[in-house]
GROMACS .gro file of N, CA and C in nm:
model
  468
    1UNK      N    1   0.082  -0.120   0.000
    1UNK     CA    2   0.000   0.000   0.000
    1UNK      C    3   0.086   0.126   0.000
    2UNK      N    4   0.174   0.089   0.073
    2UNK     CA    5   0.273   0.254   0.113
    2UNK      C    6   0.334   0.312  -0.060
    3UNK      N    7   0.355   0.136  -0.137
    3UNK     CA    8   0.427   0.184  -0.260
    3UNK      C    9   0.363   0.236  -0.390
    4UNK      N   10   0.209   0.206  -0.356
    4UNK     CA   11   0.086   0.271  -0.425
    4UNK      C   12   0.068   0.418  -0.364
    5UNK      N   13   0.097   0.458  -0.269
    5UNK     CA   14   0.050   0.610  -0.224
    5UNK      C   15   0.186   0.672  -0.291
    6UNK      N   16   0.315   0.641  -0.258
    6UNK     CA   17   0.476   0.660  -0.334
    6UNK      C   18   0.432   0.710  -0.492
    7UNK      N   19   0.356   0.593  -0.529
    7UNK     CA   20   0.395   0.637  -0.705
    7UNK      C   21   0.224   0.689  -0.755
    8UNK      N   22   0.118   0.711  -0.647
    8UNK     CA   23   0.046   0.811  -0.688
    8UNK      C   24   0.073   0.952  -0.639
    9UNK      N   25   0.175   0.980  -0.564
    9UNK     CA   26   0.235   1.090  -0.531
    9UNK      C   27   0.329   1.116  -0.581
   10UNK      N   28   0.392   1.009  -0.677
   10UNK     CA   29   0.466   1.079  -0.792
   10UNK      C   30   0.463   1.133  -0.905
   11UNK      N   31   0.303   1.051  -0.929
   11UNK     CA   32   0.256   1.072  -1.067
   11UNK      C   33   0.150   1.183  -1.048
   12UNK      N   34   0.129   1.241  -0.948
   12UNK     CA   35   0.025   1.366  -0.915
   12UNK      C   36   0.168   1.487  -0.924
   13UNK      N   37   0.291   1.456  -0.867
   13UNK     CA   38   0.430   1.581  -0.825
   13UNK      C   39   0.399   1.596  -0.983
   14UNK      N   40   0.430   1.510  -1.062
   14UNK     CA   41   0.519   1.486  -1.230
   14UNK      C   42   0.388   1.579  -1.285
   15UNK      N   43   0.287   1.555  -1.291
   15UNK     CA   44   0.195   1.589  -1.395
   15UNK      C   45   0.160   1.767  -1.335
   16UNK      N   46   0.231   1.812  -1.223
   16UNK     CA   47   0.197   1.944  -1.171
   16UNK      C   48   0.334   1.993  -1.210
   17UNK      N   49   0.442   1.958  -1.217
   17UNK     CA   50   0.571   1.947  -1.251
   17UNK      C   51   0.537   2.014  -1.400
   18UNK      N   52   0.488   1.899  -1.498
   18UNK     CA   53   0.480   1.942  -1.619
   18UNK      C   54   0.389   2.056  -1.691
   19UNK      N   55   0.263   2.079  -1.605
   19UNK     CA   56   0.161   2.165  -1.646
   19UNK      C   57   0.251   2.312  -1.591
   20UNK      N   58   0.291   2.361  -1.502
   20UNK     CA   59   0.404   2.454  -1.449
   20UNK      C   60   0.473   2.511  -1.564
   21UNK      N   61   0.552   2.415  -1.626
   21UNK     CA   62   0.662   2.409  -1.718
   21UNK      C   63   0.583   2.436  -1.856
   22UNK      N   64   0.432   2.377  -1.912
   22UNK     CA   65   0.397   2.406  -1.971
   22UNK      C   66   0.334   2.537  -2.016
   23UNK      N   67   0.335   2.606  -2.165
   23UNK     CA   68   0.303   2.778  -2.227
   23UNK      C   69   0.180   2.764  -2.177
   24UNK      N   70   0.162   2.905  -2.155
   24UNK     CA   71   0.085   2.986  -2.147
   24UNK      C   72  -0.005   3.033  -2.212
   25UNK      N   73  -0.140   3.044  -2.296
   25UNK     CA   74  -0.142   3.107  -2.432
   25UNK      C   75  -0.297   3.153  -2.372
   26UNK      N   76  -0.304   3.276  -2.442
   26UNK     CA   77  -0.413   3.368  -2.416
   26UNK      C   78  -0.470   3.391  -2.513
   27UNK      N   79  -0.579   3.436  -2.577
   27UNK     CA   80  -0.615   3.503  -2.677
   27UNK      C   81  -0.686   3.632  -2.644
   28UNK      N   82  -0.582   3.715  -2.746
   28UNK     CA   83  -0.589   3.886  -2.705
   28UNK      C   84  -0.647   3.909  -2.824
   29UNK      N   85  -0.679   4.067  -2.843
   29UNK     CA   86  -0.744   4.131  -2.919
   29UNK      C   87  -0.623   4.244  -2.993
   30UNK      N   88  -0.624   4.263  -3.084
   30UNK     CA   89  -0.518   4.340  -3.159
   30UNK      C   90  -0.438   4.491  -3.059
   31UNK      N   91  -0.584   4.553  -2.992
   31UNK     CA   92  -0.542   4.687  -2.942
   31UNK      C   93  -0.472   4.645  -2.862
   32UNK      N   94  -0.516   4.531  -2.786
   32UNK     CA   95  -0.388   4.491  -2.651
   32UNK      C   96  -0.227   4.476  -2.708
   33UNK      N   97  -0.211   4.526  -2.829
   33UNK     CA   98  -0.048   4.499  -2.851
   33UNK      C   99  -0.069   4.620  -2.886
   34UNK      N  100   0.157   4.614  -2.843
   34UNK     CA  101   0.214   4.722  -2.810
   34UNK      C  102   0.211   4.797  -2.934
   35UNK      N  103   0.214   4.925  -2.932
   35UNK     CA  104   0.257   4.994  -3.055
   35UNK      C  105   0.341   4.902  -3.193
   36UNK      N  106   0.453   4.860  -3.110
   36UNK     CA  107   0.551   4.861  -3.202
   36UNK      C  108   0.554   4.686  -3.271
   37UNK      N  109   0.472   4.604  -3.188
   37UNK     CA  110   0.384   4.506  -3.247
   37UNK      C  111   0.281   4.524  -3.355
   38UNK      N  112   0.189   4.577  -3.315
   38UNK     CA  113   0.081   4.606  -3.408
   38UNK      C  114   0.118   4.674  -3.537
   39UNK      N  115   0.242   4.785  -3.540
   39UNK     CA  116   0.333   4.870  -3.676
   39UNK      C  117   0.385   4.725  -3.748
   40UNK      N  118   0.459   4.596  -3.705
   40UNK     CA  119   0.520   4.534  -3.777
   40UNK      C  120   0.414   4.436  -3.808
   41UNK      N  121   0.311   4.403  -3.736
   41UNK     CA  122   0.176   4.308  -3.823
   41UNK      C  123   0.126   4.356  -3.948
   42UNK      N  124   0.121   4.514  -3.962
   42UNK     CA  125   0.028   4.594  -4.030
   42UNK      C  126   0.128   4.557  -4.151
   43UNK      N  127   0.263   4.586  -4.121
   43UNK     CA  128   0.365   4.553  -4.246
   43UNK      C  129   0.325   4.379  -4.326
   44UNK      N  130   0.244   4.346  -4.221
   44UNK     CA  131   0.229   4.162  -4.363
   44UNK      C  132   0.104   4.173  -4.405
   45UNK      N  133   0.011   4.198  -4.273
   45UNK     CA  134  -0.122   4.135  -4.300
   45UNK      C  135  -0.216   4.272  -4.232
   46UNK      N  136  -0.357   4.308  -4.307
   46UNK     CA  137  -0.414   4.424  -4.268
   46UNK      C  138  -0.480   4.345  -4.119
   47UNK      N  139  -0.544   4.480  -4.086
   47UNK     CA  140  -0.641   4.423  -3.924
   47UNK      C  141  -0.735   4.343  -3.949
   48UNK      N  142  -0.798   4.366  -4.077
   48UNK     CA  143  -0.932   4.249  -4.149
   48UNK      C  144  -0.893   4.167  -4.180
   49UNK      N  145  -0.790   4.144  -4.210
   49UNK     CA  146  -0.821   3.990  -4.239
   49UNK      C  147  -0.707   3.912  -4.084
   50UNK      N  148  -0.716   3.954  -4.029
   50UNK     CA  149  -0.621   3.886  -3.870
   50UNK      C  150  -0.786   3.801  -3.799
   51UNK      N  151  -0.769   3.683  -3.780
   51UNK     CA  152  -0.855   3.597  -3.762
   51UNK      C  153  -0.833   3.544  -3.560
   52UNK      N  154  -0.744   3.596  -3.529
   52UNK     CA  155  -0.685   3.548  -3.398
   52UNK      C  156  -0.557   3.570  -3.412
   53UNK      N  157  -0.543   3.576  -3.233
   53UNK     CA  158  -0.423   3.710  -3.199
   53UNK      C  159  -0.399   3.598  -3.046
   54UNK      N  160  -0.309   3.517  -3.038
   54UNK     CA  161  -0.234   3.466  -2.919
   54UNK      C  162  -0.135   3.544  -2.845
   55UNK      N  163  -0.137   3.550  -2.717
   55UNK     CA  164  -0.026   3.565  -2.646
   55UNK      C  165   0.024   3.474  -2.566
   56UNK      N  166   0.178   3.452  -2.577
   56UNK     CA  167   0.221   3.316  -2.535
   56UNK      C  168   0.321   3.351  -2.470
   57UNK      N  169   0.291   3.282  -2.340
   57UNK     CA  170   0.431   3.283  -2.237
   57UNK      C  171   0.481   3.151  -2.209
   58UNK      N  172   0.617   3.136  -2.211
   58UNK     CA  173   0.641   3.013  -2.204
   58UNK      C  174   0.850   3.001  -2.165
   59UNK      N  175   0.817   2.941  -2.038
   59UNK     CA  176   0.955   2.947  -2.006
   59UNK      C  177   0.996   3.155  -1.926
   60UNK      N  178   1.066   3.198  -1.964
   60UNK     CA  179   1.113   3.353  -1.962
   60UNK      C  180   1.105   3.433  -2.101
   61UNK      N  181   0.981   3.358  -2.147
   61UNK     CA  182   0.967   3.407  -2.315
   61UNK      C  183   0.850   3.462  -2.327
   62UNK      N  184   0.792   3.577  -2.389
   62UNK     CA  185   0.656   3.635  -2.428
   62UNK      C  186   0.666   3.622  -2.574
   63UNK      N  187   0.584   3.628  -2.671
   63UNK     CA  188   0.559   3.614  -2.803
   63UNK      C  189   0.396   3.641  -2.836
   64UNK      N  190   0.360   3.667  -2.922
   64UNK     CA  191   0.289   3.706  -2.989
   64UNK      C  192   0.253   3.583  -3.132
   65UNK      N  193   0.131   3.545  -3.137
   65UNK     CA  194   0.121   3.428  -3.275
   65UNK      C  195  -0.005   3.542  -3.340
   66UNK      N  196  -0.028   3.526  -3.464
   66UNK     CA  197  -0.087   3.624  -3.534
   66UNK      C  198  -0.206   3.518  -3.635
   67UNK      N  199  -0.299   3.498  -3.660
   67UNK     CA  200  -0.341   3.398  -3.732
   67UNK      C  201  -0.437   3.481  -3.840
   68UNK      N  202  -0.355   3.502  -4.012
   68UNK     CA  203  -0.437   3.545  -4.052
   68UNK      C  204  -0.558   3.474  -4.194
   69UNK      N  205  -0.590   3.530  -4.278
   69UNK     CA  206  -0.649   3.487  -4.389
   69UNK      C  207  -0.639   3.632  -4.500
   70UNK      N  208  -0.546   3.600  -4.573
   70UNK     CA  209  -0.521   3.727  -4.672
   70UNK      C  210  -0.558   3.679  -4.844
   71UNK      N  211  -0.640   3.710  -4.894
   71UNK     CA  212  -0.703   3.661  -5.025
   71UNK      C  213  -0.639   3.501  -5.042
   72UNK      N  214  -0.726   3.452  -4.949
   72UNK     CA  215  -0.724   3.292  -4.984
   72UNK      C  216  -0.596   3.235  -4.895
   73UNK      N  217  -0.564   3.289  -4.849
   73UNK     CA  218  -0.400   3.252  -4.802
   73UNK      C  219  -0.410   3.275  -4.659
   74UNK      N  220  -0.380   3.142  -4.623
   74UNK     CA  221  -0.380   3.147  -4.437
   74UNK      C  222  -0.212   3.231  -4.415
   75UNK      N  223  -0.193   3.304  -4.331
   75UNK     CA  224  -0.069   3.329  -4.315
   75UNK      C  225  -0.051   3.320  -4.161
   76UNK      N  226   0.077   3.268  -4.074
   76UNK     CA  227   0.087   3.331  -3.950
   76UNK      C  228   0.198   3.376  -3.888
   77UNK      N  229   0.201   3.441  -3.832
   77UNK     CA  230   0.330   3.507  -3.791
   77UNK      C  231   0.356   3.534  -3.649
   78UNK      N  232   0.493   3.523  -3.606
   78UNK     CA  233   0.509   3.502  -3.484
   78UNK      C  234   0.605   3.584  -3.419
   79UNK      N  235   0.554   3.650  -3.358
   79UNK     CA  236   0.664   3.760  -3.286
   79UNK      C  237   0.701   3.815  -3.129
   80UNK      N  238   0.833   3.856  -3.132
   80UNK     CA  239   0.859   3.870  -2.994
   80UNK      C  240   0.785   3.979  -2.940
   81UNK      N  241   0.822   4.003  -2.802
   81UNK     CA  242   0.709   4.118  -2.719
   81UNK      C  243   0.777   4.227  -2.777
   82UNK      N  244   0.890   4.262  -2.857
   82UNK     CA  245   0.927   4.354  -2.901
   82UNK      C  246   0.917   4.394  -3.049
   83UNK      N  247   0.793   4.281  -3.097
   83UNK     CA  248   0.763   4.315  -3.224
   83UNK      C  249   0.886   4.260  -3.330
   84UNK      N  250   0.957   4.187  -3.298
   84UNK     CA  251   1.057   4.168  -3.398
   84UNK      C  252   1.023   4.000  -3.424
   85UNK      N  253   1.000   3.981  -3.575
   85UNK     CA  254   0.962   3.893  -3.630
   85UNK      C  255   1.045   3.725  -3.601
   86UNK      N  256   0.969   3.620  -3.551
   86UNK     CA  257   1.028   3.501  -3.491
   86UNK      C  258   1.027   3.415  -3.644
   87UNK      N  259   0.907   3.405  -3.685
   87UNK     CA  260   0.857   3.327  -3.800
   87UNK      C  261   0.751   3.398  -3.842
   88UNK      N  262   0.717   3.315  -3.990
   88UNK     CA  263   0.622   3.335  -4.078
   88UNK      C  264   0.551   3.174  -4.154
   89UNK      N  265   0.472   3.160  -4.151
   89UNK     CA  266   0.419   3.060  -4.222
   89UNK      C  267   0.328   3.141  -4.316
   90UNK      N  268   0.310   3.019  -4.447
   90UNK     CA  269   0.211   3.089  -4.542
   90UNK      C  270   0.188   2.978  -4.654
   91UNK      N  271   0.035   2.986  -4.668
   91UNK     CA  272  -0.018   2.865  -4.780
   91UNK      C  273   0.082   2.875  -4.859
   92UNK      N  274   0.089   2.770  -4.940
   92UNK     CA  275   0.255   2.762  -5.039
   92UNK      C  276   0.148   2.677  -5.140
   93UNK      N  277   0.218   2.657  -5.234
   93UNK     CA  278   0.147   2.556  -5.357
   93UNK      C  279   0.290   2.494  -5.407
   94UNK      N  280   0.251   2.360  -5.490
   94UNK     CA  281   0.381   2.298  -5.522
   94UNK      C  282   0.402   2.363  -5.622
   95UNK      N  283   0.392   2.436  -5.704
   95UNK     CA  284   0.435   2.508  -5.846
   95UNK      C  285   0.506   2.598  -5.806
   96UNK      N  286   0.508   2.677  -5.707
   96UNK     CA  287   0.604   2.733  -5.617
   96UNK      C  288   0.752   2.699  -5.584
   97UNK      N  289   0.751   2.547  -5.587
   97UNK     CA  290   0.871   2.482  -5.589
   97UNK      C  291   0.957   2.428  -5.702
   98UNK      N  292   1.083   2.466  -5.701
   98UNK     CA  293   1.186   2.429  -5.776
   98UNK      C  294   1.207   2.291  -5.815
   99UNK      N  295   1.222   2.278  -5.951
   99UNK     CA  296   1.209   2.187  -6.033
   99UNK      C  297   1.301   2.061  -5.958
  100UNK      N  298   1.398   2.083  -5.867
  100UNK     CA  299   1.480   2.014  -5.773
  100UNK      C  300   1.427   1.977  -5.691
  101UNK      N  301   1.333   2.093  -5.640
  101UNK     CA  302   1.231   1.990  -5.518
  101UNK      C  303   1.154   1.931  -5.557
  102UNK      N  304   1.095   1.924  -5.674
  102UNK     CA  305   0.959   1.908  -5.690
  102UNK      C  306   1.050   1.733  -5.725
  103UNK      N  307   1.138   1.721  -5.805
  103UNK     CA  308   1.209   1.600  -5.812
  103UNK      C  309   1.319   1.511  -5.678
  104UNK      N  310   1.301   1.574  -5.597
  104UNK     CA  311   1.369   1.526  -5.471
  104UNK      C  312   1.210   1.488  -5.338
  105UNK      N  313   1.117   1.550  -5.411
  105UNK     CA  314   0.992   1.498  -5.330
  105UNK      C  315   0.948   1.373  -5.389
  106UNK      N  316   0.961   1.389  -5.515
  106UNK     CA  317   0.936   1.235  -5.612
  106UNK      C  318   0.950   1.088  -5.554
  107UNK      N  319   1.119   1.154  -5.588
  107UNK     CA  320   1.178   1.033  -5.550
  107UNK      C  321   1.156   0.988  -5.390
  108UNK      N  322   1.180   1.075  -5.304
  108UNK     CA  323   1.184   1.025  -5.159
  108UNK      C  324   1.069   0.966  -5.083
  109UNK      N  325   0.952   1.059  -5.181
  109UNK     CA  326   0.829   0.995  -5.145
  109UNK      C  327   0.693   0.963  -5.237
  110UNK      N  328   0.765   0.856  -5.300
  110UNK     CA  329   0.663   0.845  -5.446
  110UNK      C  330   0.526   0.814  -5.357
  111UNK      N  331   0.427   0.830  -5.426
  111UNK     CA  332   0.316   0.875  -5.416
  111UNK      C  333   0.255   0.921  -5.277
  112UNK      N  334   0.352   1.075  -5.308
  112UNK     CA  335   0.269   1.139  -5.147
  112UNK      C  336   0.153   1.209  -5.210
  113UNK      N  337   0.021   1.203  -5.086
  113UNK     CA  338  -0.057   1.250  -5.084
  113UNK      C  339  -0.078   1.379  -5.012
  114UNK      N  340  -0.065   1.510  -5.036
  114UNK     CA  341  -0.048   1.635  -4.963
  114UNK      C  342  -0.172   1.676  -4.922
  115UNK      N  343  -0.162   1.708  -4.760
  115UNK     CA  344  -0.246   1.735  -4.709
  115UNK      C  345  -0.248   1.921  -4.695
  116UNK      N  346  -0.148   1.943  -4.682
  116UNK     CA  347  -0.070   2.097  -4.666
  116UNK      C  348   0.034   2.123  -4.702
  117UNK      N  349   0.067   2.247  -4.761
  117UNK     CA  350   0.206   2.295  -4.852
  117UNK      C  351   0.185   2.469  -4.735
  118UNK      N  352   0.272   2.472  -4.661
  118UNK     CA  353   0.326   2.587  -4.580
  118UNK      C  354   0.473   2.649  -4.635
  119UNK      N  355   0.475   2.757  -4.684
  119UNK     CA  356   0.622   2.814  -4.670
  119UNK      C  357   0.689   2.904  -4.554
  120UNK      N  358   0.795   2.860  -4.479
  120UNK     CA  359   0.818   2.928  -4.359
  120UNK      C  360   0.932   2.961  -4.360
  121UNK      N  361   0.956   3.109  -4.306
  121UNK     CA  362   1.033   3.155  -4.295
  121UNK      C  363   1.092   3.184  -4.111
  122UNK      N  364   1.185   3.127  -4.104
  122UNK     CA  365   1.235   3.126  -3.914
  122UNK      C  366   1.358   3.275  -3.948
  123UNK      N  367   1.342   3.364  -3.860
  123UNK     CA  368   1.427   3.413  -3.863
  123UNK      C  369   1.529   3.459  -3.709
  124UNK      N  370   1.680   3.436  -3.716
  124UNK     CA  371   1.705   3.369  -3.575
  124UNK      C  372   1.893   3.461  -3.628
  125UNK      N  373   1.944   3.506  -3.533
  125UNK     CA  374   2.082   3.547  -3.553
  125UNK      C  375   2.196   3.398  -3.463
  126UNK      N  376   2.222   3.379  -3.616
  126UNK     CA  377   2.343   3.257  -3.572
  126UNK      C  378   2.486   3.321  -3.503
  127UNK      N  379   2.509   3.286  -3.392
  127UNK     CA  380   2.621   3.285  -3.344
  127UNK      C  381   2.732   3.211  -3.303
  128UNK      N  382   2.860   3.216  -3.355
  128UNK     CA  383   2.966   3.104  -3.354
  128UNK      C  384   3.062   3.198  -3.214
  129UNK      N  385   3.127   3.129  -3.137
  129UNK     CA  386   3.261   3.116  -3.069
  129UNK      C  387   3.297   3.044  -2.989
  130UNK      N  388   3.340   3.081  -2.821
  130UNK     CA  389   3.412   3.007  -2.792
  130UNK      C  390   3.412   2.991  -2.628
  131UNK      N  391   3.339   2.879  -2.572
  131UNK     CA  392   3.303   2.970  -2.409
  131UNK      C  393   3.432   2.801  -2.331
  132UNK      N  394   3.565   2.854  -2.252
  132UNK     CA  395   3.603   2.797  -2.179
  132UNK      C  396   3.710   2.675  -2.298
  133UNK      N  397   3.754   2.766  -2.390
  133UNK     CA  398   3.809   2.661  -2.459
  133UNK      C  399   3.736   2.557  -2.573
  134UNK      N  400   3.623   2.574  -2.549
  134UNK     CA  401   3.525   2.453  -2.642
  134UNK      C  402   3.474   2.571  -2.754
  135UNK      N  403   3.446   2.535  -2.860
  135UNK     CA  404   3.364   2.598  -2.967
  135UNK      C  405   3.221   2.584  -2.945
  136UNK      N  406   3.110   2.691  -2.970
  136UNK     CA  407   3.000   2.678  -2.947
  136UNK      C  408   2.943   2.760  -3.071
  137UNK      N  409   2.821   2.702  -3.103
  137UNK     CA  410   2.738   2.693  -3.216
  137UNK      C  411   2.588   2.753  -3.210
  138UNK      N  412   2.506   2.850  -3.209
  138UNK     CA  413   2.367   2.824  -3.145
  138UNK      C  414   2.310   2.975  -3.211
  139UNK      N  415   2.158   2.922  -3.238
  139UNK     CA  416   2.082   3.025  -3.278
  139UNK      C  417   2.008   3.085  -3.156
  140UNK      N  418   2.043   3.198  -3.168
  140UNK     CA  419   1.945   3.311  -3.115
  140UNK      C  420   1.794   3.354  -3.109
  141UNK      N  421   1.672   3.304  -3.097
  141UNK     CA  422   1.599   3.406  -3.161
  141UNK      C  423   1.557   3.591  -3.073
  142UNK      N  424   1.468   3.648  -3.143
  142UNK     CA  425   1.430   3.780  -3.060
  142UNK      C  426   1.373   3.766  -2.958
  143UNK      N  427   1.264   3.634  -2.956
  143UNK     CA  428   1.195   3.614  -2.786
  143UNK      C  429   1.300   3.575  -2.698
  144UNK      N  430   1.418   3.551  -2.728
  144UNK     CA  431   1.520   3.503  -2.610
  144UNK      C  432   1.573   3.349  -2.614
  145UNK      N  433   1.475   3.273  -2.720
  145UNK     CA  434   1.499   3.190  -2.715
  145UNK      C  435   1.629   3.110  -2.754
  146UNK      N  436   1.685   3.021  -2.731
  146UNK     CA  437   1.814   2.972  -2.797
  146UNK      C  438   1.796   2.800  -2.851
  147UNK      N  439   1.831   2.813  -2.966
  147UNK     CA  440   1.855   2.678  -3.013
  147UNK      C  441   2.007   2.591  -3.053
  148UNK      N  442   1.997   2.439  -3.067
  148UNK     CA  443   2.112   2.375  -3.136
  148UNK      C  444   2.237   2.426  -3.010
  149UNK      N  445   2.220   2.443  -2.925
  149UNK     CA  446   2.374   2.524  -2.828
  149UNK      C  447   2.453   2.345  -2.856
  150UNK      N  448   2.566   2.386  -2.961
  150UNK     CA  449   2.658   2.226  -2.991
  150UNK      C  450   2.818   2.259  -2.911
  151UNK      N  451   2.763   2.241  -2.823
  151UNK     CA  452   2.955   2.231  -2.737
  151UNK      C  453   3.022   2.145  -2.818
  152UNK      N  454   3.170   2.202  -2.891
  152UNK     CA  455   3.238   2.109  -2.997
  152UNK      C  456   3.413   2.121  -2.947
  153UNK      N  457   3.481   2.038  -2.909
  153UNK     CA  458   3.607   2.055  -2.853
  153UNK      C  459   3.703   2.142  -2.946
  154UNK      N  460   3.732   2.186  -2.867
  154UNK     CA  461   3.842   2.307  -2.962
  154UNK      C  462   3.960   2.214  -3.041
  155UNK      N  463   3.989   2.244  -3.164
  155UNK     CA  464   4.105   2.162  -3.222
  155UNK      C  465   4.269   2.270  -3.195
  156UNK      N  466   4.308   2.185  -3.117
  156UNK     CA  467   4.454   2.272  -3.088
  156UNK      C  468   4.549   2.350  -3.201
   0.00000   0.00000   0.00000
């Protein structure tokens, strides 16, 4: 009995553990963003056609998700609390794609059936050097976030 109360008190810690750790996401209304948010939305997509407006906290990160519909074209875009662009997604079509992809999709996956064609753009400042002797590798983005951090031994 004691080892049944043990691992339902572990599995009640773990699942409060993970909901904690898990984003945040709100759905706001356009005026609730900052000036300098709302100036760089207006730059993709007008206020009519913005279909939903997330705010997402997650970790020491705020962001902004944008969900629009612009003549036929879902677009969404994702940005830091400072308005500076994380990503972009956007309906894509295969005619869009280079005669290389369109032949490297062929082959790798003869008869795919497409459910969705998205074109995305991540935009992230890569940074290379050197912390303690080791080489280090890792993208940046504007919400703070960091990716790929590859500790690589320094070659003498």
């Amino acid at each position: 009995m004691i080892n049944l109360y043990k691992t339902i008190t572990f599995l009640l810690f773990s699942a409060f553990s993970l909901s904690a750790l898990a984003e945040n996401t709100k759905e706001i209304h356009f005026k609730q963003l900052t000036p300098s948010v709302q100036r760089e939305i207006l730059k993709h997509v007008s206020v009519h056609s913005i279909k939903k407006i997330e705010v997402i906290h997650d970790e020491n990160t705020t962001k902004f998700e944008i969900e629009s519909i612009q003549d036929g074209l879902n677009k969404d875009i994702t940005l830091s609390k400072h308005g500076a662009i994380i990503e972009i997604e956007q309906s894509s079509s295969l005619n869009k794609l280079s005669t290389s992809a369109l032949q490297a999709i062929k082959h790798d996956y003869p008869g795919l059936k497409i459910d969705e064609i998205e074109s995305v753009q991540t935009f992230y400042t890569a940074i290379e050097g050197t912390v303690k002797g080791k080489n280090v590798a890792f993208k940046v983005f504007s919400s703070g976030d960091i990716e790929d951090d590859q500790a690589k031994e320094s070659v003498d």
